[in-house]
Coordinates of C-alpha atoms in Angstrom, one line a residue:
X1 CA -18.8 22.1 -4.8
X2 CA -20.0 21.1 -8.3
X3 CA -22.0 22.4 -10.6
X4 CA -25.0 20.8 -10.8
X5 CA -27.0 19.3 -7.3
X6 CA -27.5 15.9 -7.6
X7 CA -23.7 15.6 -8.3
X8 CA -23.1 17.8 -4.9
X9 CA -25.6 15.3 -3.2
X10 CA -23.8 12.0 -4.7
X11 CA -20.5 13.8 -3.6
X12 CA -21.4 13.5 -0.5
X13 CA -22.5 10.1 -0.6
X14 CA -19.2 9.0 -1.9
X15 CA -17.2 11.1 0.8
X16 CA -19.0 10.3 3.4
X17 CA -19.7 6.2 2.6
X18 CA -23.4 6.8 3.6
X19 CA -26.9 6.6 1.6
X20 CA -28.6 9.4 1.4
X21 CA -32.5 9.6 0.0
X22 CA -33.5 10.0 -3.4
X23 CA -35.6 13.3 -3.6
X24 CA -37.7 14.3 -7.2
X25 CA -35.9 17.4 -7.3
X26 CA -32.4 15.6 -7.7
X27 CA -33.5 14.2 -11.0
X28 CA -31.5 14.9 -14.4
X29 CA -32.9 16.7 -16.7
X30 CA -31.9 13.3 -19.0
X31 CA -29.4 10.9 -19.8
X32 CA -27.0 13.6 -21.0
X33 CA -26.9 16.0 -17.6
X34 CA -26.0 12.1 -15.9
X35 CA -23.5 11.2 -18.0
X36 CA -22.2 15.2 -16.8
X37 CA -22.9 14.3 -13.5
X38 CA -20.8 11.1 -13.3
X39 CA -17.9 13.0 -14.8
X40 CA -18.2 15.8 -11.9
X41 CA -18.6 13.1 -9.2
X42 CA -14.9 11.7 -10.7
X43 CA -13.3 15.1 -11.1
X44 CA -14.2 15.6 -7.4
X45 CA -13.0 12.6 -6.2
X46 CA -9.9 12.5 -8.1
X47 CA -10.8 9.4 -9.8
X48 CA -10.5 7.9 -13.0
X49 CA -12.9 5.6 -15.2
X50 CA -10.6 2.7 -14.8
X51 CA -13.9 0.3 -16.3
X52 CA -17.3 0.7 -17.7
X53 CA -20.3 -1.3 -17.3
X54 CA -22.6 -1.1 -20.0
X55 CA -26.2 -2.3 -20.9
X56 CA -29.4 -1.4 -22.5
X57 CA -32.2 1.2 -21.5
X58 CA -35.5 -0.1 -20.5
X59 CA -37.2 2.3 -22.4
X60 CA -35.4 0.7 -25.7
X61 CA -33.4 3.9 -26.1
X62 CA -30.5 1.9 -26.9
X63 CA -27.2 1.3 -25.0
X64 CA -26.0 3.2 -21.8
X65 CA -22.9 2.9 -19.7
X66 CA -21.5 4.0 -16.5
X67 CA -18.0 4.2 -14.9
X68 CA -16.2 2.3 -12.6
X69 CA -14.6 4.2 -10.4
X70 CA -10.4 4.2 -9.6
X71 CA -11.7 4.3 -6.5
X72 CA -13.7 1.4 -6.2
X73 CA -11.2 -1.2 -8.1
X74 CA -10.6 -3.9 -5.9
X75 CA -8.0 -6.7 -6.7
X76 CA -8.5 -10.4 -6.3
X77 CA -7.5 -11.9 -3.1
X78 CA -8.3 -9.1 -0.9
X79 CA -10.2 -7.5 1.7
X80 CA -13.1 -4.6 1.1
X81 CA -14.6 -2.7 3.5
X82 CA -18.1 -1.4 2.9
X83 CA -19.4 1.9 4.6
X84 CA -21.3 1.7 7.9
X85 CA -24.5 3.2 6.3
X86 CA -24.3 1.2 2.9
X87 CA -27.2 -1.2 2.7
X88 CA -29.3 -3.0 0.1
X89 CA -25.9 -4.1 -1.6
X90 CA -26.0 -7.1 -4.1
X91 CA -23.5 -9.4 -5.3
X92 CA -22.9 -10.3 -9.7
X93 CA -20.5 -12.5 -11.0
X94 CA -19.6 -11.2 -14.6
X95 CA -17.6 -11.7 -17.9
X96 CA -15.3 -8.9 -18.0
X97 CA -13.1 -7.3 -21.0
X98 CA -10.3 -5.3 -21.2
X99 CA -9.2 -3.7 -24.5
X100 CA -6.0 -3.2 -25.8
X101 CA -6.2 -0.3 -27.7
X102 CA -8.6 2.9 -27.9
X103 CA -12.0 2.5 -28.9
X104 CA -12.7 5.5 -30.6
X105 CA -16.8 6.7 -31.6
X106 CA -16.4 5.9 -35.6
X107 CA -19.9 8.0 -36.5
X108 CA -21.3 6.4 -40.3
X109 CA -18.9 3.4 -39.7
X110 CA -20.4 1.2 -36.5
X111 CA -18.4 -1.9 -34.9
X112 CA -19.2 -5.0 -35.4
X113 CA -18.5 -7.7 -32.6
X114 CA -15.4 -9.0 -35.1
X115 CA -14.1 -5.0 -33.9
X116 CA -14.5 -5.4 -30.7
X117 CA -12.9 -8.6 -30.6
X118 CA -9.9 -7.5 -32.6
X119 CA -9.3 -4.4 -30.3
X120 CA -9.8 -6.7 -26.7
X121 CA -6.1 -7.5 -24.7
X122 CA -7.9 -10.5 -22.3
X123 CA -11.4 -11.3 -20.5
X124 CA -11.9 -12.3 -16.9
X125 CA -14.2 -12.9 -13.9
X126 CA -15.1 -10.0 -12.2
X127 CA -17.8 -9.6 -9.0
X128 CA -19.8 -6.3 -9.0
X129 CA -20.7 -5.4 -5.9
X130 CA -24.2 -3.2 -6.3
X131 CA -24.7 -0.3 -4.1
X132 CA -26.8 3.0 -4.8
X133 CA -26.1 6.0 -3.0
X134 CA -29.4 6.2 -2.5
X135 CA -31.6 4.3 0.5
X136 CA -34.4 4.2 -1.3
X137 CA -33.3 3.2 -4.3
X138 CA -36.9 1.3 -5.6
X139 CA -37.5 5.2 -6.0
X140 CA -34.5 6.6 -8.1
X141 CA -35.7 6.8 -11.9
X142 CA -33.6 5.1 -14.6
X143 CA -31.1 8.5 -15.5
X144 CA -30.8 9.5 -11.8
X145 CA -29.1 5.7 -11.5
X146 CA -27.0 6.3 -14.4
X147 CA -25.7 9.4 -12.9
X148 CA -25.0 7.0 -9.7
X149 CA -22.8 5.7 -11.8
X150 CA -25.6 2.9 -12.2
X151 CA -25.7 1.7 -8.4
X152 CA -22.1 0.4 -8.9
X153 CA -20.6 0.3 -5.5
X154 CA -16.8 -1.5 -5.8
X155 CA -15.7 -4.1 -9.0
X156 CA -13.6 -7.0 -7.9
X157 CA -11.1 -8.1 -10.8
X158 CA -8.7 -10.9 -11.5
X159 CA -6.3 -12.1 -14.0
X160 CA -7.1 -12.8 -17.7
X161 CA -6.8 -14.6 -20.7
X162 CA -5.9 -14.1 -24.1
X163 CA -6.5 -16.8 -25.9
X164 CA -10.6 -17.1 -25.8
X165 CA -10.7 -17.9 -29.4
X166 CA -12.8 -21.1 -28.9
X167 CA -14.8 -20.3 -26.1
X168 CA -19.1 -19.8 -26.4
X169 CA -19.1 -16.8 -24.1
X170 CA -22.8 -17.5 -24.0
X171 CA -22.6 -21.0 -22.8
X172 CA -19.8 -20.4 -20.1
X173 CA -20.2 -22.1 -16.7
X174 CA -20.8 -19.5 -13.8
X175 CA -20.1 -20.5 -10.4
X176 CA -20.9 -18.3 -7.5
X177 CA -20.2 -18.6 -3.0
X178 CA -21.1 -16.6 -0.7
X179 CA -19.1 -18.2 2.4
X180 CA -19.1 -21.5 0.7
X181 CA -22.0 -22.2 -0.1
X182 CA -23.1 -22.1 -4.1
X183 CA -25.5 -19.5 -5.1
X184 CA -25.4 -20.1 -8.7
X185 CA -24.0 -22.9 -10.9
X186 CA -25.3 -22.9 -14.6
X187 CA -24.1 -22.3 -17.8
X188 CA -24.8 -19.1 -19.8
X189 CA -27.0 -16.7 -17.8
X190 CA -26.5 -13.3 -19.4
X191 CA -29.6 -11.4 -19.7
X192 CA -28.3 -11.1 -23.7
X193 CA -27.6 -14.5 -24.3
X194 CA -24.0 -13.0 -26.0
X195 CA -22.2 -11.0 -23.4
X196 CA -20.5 -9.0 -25.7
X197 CA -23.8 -7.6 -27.2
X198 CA -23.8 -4.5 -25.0
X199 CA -20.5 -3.6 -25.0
X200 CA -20.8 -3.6 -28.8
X201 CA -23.6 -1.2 -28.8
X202 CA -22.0 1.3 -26.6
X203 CA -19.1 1.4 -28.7
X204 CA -21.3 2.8 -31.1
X205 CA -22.6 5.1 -28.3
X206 CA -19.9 6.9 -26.3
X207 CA -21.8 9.9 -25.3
X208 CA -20.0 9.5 -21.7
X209 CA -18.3 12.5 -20.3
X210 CA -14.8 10.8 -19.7
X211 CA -13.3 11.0 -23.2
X212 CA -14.8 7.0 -24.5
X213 CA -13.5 3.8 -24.4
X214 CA -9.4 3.7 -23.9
X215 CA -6.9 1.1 -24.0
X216 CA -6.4 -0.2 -20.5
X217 CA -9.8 0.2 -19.5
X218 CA -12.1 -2.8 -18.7
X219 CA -16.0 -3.0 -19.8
X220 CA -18.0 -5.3 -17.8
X221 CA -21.0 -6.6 -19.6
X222 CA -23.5 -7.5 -17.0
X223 CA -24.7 -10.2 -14.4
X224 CA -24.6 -13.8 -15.2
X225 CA -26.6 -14.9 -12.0
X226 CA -29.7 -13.2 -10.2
X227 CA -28.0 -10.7 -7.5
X228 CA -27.6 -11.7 -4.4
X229 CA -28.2 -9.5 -1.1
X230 CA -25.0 -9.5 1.0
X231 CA -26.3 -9.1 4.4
X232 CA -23.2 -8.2 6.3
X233 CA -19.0 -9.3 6.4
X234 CA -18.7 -12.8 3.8
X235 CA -16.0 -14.0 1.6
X236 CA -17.3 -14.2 -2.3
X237 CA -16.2 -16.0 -4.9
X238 CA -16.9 -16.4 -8.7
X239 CA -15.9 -18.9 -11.3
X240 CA -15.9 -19.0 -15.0
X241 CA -14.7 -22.2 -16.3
X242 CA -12.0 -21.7 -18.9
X243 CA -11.4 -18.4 -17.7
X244 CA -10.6 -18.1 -14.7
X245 CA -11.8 -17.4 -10.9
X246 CA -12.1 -14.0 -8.5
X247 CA -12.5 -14.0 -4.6
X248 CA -13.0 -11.2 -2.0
X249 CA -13.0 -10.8 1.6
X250 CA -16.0 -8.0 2.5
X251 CA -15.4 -6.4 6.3
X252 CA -17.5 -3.6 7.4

């Protein structure tokens, strides 16, 4: 039991690999109670934020974030099983970094992108696979999915590399398959032009419930294709040239 309901109800969710539906009365009282909510939904589980994806409210309220879950970490090269009653999931390549020392909130003194650069260990290719707890998820306000750890259902990852120095991260080549066949091939893509944008502003953020951004962690920075429904059992993979590649087998 946890103390507030829509963290009971997204407990549940979580145990039981099932959607549930989105009711008015589960809404946070704001962003704040659903960062609280994420962190109860952890503690429960026995998880950890192994990674972060980050991005900017709609509402231009500036930067959010949400945690990827110990429990949802997938490796490279293998197999993933999605619950029976998980549905509406959708498929993201993305430009993942993982930093190499703490990230601590510096309040008066922001980071600049030459910060986070200096404080990242490697980048790599990472699929997102996007699944809400919710079944009707067209109906969950914006803070209710940031307490749902923002519809992040399991993050594949791969290995890295260090030396990046001389790569436009905005002008990278994203390929992505679904069982072979190419759902996206083009350069660039990010909804920010530079992926790194975001995960600049929510270094200057950090009002997460999970202590901020550590070293270890990984902070994905967002889609570099339009999602793309995955409609039952497929093998994925993603591509970013110079950096490297990620694949997955998904059973059900």
């Amino acid at each position: 039991m946890t103390f507030l309901p829509l963290a009971d109800t997204l407990l549940a969710a979580h145990r039981s690999a099932t959607q549930t539906r989105y009711e008015a009365a589960f809404a946070p009282a704001g962003v704040a109670e659903a960062y609280r909510v994420q962190a109860e939904v952890a503690q429960a589980l026995s998880a950890q934020a192994s990674g972060w994806k980050v991005g900017f409210r709609p509402d231009g309220r500036g930067a959010f974030a949400a945690p990827i879950l110990s429990t949802g970490v997938v490796s490279s090269g293998a197999r993933w099983r999605l619950g029976p009653g998980i549905g509406g999931v959708k498929i993201e390549a993305e430009l993942a970094v993982r930093l190499g020392r703490d990230l601590p909130l510096h309040p008066g003194k922001p980071y600049t992108r030459e910060d986070l650069l200096a404080a990242i260990d490697e980048i790599f290719v990472g699929i997102e696979l996007v699944a809400s707890r919710f079944s009707n998820v067209d109906d969950v306000p914006f803070d209710a999915r940031v307490a749902d750890n923002f519809n992040n259902g399991a993050y594949v990852t791969s290995g890295g590399i260090k030396n990046f120095a001389g790569l436009d991260l905005s002008q990278i080549r994203c390929r992505l398959l679904v069982d072979g066949v190419v759902k996206n091939d083009r350069l660039g893509g990010h909804g920010d032009g530079d992926p790194l944008i975001p995960v600049v502003a929510w270094a200057n953020v950090q009002a997460d419930a999970f202590g901020g951004l550590r070293a270890g962690q990984f902070i994905t920075t967002g889609t570099l294709n339009d999602p793309v429904p995955l409609n039952g059992p497929a093998k994925l993979e993603a591509s970013l040239e110079g950096i490297g590649a990620v694949n997955v087998e998904i059973v059900v």
